[in-house]
Coordinates of C-alpha atoms and ligand atoms in Angstrom, one line a residue:
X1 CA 0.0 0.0 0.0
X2 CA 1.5 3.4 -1.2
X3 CA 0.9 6.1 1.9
X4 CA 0.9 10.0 1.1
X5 CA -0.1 12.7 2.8
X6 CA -1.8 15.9 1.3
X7 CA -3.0 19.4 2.2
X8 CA -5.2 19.4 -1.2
X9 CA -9.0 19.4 -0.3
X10 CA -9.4 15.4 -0.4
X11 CA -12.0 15.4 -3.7
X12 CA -8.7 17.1 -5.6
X13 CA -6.9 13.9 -5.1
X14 CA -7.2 11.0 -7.2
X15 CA -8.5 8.7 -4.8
X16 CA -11.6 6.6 -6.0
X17 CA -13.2 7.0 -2.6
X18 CA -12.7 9.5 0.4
X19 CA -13.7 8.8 4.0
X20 CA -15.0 11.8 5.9
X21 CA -15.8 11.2 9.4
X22 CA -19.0 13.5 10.9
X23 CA -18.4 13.9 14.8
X24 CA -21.7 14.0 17.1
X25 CA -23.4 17.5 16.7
X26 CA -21.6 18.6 14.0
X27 CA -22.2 18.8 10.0
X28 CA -20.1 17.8 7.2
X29 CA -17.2 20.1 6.9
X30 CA -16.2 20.0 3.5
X31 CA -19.4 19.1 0.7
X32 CA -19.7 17.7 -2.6
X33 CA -20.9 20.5 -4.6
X34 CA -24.3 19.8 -4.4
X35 CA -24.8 19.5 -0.7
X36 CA -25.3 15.2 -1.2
X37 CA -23.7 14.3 2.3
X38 CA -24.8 16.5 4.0
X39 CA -28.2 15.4 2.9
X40 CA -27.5 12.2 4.0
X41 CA -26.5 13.6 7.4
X42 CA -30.0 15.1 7.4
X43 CA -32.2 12.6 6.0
X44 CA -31.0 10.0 8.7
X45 CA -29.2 7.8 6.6
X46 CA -25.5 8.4 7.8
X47 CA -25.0 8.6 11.6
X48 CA -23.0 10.6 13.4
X49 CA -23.0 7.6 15.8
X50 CA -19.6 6.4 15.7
X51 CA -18.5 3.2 13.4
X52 CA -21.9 4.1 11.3
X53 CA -21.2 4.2 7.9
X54 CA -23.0 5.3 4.7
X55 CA -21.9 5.6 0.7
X56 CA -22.9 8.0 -1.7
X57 CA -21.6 8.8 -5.2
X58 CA -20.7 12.4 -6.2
X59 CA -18.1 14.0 -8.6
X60 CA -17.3 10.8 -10.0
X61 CA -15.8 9.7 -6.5
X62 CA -17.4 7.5 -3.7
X63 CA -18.1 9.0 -0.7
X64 CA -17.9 7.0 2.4
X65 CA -19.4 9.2 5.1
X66 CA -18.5 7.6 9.0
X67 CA -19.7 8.3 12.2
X68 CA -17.3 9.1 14.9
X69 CA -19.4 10.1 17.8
X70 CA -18.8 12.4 20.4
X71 CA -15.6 14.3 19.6
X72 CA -14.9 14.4 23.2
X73 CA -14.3 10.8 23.2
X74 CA -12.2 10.1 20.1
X75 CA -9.1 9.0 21.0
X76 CA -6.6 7.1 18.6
X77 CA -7.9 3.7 19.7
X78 CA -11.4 5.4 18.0
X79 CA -9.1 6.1 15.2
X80 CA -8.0 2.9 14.6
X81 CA -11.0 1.2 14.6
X82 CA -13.1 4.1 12.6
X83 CA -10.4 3.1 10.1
X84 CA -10.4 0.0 10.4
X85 CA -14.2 -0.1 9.9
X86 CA -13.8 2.2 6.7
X87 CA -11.6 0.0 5.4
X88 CA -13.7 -3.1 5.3
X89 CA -16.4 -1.1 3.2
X90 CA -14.0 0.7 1.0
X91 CA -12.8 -2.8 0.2
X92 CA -15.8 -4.5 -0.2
X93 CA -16.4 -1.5 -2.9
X94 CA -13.7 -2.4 -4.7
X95 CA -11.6 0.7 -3.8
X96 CA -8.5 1.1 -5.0
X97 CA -7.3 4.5 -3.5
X98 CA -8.4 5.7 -0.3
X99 CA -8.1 9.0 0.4
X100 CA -8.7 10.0 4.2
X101 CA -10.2 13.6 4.9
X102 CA -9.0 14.5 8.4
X103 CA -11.7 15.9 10.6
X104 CA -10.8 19.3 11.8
X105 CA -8.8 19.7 14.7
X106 CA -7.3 15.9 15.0
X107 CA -4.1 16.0 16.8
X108 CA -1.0 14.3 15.3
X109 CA -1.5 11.1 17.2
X110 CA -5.3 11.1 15.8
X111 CA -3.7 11.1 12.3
X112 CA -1.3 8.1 12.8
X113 CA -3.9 6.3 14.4
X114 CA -6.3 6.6 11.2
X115 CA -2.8 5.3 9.1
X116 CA -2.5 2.4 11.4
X117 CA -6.2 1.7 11.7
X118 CA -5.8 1.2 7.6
X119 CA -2.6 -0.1 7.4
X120 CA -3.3 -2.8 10.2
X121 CA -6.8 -3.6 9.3
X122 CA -5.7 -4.3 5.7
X123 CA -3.0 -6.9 6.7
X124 CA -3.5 -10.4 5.2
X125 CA -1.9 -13.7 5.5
X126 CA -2.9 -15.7 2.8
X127 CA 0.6 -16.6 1.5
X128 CA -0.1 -20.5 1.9
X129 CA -3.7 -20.3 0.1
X130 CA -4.3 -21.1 -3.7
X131 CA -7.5 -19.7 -3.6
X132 CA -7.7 -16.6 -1.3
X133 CA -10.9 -15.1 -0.3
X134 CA -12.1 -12.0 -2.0
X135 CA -8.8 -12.9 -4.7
X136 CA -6.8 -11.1 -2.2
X137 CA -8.4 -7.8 -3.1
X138 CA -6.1 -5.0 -1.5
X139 CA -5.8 -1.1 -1.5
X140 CA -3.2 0.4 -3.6
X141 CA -3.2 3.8 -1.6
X142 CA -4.3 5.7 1.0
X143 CA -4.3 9.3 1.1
X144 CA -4.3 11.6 4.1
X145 CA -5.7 15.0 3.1
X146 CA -5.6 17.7 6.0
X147 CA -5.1 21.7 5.7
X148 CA -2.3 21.2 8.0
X149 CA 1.3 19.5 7.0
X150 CA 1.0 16.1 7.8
X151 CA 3.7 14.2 6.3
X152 CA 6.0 13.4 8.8
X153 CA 2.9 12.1 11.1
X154 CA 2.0 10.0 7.8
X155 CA 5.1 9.1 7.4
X156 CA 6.3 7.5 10.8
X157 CA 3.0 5.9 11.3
X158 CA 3.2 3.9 7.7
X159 CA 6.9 3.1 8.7
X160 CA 5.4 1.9 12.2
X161 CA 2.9 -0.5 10.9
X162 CA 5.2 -2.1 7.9
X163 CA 7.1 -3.3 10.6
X164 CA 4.2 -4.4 12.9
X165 CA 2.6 -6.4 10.0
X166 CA 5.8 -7.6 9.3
X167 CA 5.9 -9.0 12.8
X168 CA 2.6 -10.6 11.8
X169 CA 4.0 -12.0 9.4
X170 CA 6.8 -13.5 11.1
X171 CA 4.1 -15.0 13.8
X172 CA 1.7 -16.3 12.0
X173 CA 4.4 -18.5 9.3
X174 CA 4.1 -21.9 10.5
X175 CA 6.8 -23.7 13.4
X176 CA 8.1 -25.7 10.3
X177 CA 8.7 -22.6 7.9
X178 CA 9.6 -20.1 10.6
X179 CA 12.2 -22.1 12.2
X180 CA 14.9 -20.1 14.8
X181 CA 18.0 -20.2 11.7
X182 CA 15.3 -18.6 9.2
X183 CA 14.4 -15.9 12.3
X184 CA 18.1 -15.6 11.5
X185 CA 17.8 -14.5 8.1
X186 CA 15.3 -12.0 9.2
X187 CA 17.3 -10.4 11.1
X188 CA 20.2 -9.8 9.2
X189 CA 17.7 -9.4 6.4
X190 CA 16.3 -6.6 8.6
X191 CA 20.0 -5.0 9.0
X192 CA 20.8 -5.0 5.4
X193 CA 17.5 -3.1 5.3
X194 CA 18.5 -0.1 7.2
X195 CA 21.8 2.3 7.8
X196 CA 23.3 1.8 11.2
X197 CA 22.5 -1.9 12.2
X198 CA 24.8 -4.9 12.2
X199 CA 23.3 -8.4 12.9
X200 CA 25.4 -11.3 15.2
X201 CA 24.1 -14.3 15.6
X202 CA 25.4 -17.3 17.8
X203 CA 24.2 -21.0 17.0
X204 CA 24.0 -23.1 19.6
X205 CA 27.7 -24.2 19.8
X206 CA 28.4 -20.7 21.0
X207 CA 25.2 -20.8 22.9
X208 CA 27.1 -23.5 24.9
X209 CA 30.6 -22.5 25.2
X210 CA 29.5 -19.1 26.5
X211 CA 27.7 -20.9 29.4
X212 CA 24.5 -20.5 28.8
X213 CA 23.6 -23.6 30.4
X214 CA 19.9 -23.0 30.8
X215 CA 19.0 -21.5 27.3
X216 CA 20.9 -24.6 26.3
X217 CA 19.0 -27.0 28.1
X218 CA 15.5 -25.6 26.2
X219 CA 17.8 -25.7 22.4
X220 CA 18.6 -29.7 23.2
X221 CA 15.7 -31.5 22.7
X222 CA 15.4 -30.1 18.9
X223 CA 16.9 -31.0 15.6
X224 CA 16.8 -27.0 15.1
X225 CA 20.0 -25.4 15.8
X226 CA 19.1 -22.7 18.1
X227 CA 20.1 -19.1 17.6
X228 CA 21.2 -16.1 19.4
X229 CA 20.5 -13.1 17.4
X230 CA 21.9 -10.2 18.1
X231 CA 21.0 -6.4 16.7
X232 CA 22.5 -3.5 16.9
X233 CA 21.5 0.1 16.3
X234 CA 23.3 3.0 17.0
X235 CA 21.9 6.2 16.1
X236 CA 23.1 9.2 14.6
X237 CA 24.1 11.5 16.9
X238 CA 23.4 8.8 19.7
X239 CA 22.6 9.7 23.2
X240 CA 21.1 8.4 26.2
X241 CA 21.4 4.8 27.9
X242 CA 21.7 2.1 25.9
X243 CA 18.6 0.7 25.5
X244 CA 18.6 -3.3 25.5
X245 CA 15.4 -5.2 24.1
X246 CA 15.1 -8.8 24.5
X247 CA 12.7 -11.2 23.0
X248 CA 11.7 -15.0 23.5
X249 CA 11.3 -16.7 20.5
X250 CA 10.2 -19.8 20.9
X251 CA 9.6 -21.0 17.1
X252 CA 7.4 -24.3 18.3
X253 CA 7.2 -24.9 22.1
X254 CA 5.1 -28.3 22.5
X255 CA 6.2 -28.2 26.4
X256 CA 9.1 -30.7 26.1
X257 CA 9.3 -33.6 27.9
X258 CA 6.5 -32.3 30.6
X259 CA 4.4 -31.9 27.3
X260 CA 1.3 -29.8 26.6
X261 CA -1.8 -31.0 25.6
X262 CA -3.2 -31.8 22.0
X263 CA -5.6 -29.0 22.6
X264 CA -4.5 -25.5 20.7
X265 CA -1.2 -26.7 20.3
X266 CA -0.5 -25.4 17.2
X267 CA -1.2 -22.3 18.4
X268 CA 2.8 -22.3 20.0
X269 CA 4.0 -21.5 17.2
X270 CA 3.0 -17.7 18.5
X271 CA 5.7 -18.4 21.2
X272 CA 8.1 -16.7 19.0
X273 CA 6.1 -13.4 19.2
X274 CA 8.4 -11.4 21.9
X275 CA 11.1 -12.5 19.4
X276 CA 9.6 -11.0 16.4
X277 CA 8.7 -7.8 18.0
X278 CA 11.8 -7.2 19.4
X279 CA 13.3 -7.6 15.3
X280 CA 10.9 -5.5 13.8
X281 CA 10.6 -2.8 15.7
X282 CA 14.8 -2.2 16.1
X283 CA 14.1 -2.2 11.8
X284 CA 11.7 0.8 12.5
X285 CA 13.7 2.6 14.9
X286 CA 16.4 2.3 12.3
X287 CA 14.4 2.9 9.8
X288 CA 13.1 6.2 11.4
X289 CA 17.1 7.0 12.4
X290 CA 16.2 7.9 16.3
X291 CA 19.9 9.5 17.9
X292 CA 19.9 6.2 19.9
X293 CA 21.2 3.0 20.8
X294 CA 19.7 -0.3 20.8
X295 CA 21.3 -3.7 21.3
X296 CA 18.7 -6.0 20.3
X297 CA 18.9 -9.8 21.6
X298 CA 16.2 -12.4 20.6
X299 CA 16.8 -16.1 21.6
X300 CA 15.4 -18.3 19.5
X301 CA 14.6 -22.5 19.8
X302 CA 12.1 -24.9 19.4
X303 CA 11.1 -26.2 22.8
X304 CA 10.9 -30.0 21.9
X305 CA 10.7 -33.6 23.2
X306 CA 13.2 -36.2 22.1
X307 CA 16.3 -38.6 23.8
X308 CA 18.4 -35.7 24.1
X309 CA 15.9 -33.1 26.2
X310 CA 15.9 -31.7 29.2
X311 CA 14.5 -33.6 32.1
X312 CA 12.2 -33.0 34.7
X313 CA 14.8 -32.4 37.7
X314 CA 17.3 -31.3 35.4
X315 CA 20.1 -28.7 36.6
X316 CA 21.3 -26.2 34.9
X317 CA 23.7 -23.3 35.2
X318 CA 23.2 -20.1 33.1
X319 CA 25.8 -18.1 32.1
X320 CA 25.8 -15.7 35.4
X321 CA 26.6 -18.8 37.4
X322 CA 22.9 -18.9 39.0
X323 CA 21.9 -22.9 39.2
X324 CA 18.5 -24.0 38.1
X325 CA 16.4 -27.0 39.0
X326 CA 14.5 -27.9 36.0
X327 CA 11.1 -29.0 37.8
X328 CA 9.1 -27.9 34.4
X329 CA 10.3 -28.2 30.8
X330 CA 7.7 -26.2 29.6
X331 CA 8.4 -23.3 31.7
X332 CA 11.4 -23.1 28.9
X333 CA 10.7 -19.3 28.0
X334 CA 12.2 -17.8 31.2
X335 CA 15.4 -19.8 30.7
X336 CA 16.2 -18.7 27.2
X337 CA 15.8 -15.4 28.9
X338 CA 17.6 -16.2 32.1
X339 CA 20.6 -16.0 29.7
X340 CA 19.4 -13.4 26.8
X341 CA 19.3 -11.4 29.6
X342 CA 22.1 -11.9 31.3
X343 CA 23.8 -10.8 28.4
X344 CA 22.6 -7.9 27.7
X345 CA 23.3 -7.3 31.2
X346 CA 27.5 -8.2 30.4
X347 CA 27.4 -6.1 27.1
X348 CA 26.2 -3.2 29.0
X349 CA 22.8 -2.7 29.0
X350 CA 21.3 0.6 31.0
X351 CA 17.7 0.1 30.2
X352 CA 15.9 -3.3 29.8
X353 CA 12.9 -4.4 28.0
X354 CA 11.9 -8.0 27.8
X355 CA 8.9 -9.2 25.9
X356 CA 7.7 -12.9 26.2
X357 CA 4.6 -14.8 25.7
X358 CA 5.6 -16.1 29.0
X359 CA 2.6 -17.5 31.3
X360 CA -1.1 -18.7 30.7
X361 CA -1.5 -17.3 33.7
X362 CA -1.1 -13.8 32.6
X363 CA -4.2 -15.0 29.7
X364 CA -6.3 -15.2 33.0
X365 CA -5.4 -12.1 34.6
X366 CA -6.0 -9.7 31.9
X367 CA -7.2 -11.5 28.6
X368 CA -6.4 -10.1 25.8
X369 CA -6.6 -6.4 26.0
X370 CA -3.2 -5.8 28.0
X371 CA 0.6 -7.1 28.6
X372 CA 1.6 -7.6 31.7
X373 CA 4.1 -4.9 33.2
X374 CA 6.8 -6.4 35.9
X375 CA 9.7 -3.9 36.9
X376 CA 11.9 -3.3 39.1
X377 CA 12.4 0.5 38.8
X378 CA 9.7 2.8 38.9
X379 CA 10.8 5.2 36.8
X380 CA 11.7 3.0 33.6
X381 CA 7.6 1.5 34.7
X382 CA 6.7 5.1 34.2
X383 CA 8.3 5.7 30.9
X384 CA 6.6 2.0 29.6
X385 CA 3.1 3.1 30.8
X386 CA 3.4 6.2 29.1
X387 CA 4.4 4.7 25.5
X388 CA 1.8 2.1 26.1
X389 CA -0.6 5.0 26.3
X390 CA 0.4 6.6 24.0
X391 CA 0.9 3.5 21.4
X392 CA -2.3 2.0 22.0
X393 CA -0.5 -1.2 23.4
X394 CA -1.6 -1.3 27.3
X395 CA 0.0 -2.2 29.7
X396 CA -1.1 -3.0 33.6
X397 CA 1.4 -3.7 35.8
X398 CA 2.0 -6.4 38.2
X399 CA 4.1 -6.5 41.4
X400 CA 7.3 -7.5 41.8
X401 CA 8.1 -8.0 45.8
X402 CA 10.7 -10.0 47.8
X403 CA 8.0 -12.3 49.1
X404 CA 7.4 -13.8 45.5
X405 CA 11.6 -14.0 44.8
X406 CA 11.7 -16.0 48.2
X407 CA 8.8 -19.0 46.6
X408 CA 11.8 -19.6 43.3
X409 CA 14.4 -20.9 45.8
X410 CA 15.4 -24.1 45.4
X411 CA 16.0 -27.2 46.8
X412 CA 18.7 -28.6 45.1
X413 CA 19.6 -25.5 43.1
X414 CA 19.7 -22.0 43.9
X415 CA 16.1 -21.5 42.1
X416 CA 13.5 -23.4 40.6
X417 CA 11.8 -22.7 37.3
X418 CA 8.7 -23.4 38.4
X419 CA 6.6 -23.5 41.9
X420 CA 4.6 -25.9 42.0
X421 CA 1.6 -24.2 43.9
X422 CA 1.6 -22.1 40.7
X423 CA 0.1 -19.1 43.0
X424 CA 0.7 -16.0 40.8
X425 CA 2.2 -17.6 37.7
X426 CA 3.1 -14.7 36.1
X427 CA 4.6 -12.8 39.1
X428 CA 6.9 -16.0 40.0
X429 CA 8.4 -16.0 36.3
X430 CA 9.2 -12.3 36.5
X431 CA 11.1 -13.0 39.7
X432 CA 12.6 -15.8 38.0
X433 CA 14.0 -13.2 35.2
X434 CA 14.8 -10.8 37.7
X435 CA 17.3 -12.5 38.9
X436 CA 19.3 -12.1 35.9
X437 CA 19.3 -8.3 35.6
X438 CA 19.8 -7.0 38.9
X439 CA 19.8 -3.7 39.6
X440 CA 19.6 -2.3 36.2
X441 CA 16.5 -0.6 35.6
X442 CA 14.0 -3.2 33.3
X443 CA 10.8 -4.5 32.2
X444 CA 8.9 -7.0 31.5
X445 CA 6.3 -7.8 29.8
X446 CA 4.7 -11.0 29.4
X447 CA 2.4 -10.8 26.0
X448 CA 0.9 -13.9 25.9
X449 CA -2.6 -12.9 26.1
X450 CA -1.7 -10.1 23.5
X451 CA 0.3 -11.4 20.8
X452 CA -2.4 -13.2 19.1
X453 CA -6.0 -13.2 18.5
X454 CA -7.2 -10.4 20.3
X455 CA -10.5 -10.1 19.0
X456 CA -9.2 -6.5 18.1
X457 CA -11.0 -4.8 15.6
X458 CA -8.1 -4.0 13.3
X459 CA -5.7 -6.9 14.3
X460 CA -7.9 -9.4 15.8
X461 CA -7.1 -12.9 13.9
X462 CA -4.0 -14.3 14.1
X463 CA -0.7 -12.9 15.6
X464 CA -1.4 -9.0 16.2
X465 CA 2.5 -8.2 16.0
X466 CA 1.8 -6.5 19.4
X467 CA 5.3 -4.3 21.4
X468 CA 6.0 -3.2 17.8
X469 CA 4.0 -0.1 18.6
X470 CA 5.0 0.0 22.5
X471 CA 8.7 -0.3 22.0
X472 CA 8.8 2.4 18.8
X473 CA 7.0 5.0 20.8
X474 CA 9.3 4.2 24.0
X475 CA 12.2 4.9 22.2
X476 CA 11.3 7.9 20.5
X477 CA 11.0 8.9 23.7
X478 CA 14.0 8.1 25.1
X479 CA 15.4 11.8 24.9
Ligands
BES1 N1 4.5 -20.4 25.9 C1 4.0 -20.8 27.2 C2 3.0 -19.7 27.7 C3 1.7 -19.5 27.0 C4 0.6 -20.1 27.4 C5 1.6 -18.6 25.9 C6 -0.6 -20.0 26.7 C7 0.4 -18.4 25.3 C8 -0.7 -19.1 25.7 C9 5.0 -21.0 28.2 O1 6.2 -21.5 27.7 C10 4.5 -22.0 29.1 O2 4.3 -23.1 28.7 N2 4.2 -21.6 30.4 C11 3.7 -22.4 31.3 C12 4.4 -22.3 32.6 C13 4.1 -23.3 33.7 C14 4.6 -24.6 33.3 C15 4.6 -22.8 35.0 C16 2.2 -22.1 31.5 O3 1.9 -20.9 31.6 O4 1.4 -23.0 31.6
MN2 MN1 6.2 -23.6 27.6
ZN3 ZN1 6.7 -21.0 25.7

């Protein structure tokens, strides 16, 4: 899809259809000639109500005309979902070019959100289907027409949501495509893409002979060779802490020898989604050349049964000399982290972000509509809640406290990687991680109710490339 932006009165442009939204109380701002929307308006068939829609046909353009309700509760999540809803119809009318009218007054974040609405709404993953529904039917453009200068807006927003849908993409290619060397490729695919990034990546020799006994353990049981991918970005004129972001990507986690059941099974091959975000949105930052610096580190393996795994009882010893009692093999995310982030820890590492599909538990706690928040620094907390505000991907946090660190002690080994009372899942793996950055300030967030199937209206099915967002807007942020 071809973005621009435009301060030409929207019926100027070429676009076969233009969406003009109608808040409550208020009239059309800019008429066809002969008054035909506005007539609509009048007549009862469009709505000011918000997602209601209505089509007319007028200077040899469509006209979709959308309620957005009351102005005083439009936010960008409205945004995205008027979009979204726009979208659907402009589609199903065989649109080719969409050109976006901005209501008046819409503030910057307002305009990205109607880009990302679009952009995200129009994703498709039909890449293993002969016949694809509706033949694949996609726009071509989408034009943003607004009195005010809104390309830069435009532009960051379309760069945003490529790389989100490229997440998607990542996530929803199947456990035997997507496997961790090929997450590889994407990587380094991803630094090619973009001035300032180099790619590194470890295989699990190296995984081994730097110690990192307990990612390891989780890469043994596969035929996959596991991978350690490294990114980094430094910035032009680069300032500021160095910003680590680490991802679990689990390509296929079937639970290991403590195995899951039959029951939604495939849907682990989402367990690489932390992984993918991570990837894509270091690409964006690049992409968008933020003065900063980034060391991205994304481990990646298949979390697999055979003669070689990881046993129940297992120990292990990650690469900061902490010793784990294996009690759970399908608690394998937090030890790929353990030493992901242990070594962004060693190569320097001021700020932390993890993001993990992590725990069910965190599914049960807050469905689908926001990531769990663990940290142990309140001000880094504060600068993550106020991206995920601002992104549209929430956040709620969770406590971390000393009483929860004290349940992960071990028996045979300093900790456990799981308890078995399994009283506050999601809490207990935090502490788990915790012990591998210390005092430096971090975060993280466990997305496994978010990174798929959210039931959203403009990224609902399928993996929803979720952090992309969150971790773009954090580190334009970062000074
Ligand atoms: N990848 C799963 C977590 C998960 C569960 C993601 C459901 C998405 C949906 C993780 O590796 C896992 O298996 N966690 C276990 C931990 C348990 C054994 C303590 C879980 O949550 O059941
Ligand atoms: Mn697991
Ligand atoms: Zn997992």
């Amino acid at each position: 899809m071809q973005i621009t932006s435009t301060t030409q009165p929207a019926a100027a442009t070429d676009a076969d259809t233009i969406a003009v939204g109608v808040f409550d109380g208020e009239d059309i701002a800019h008429d066809v000639a002969d008054g035909t929307l506005q007539r609509l308006l009048d007549r009862g068939e469009a709505r000011r109500a918000f997602k209601r829609l209505a089509v007319a046909h007028a200077e040899e353009k469509r006209w979709i005309v959308v309620g957005l309700g009351e102005r005083g509760r439009f936010d960008p999540e409205r945004a995205r979902i008027a979009a979204a809803t726009v979208h659907a119809r402009a589609l199903e009318l065989g649109t080719a070019t969409l050109c976006w009218e901005v209501p008046h007054h819409l503030d910057d974040a307002g305009v990205a959100a109607l880009v990302e609405g679009t952009v995200l709404a129009g994703y498709r993953f039909d890449r293993y289907r002969n016949h694809p529904d509706d033949d694949g039917a996609a726009l071509e453009g989408l034009i943003v027409s607004a009195h005010h200068e809104t390309a830069a807006t435009v532009e960051t927003a379309a760069v945003v949501t490529a790389a989100q849908n490229r997440a998607r993409d990542l996530q929803n290619a199947p456990g035997n495509e997507l496997t961790p060397e090929r997450l590889g490729r994407r990587a380094q695919e991803i630094a090619a893409e973009a001035e300032g990034l180099t790619c590194e990546i470890l295989g699990e020799q190296d995984i081994r002979a730097l110690g990192m006994g307990a990612f390891a353990a989780v890469a043994q049981g596969s035929v996959q060779d596991a991978q350690l991918i490294q990114l980094r970005y430094e910035g032009p004129d680069a300032g500021g802490p160095l910003l680590a972001l680490v991802g679990k990507a689990v390509t296929f986690d079937a639970g290991g020898i403590s195995i899951k059941p039959a029951l939604k099974m495939s849907e682990m091959k989402f367990d690489m989604s932390g992984g993918a975000a991570v990837l894509e949105a270091i690409g964006a930052i690049a992409r968008l050349r933020l003065p900063i610096r980034v060391l991205g580190v994304v481990g990646a393996t298949e979390n697999m049964p055979d003669g070689g795994a990881m046993k129940p009882g297992d120990i292990v010893r990650a690469s900061n000399g902490t010793t784990i009692e294996i009690v759970n093999t399908d608690a394998e995310g937090r030890l790929v982290l353990a030493d992901c982030l242990a070594h962004a820890v060693a190569h320097g590492a001021e700020r932390i972000v993890d993001l993990a599909t992590l725990t069910g538990a965190i599914v049960s706690a807050l469905g689908t509509s926001h990531a769990g928040l663990m940290s142990n620094d309140d001000e880094w907390n504060g600068r993550l809640e106020a991206a995920a505000q601002a992104s549209g991907e929430l956040l709620w946090r969770l406590p971390l406290h000393p009483t929860y660190a004290e349940v992960i002690k071990g028996r045979y080994a300093d900790i456990v990687n799981v308890v078995e009372t399994r009283k506050a899942g999601s809490i207990a793996a935090a502490e788990f991680l915790h012990r591998f950055v210390g005092d430096v300030p971090w975060a993280h967030l466990d997305i496994a109710g978010t990174a798929n199937d959210t039931g959203a209206p403009y990224a609902g099915q399928g993996g929803s490339g979720f952090g992309v967002r969150l971790l773009v807007e954090l580190a334009r942020r970062l000074n």
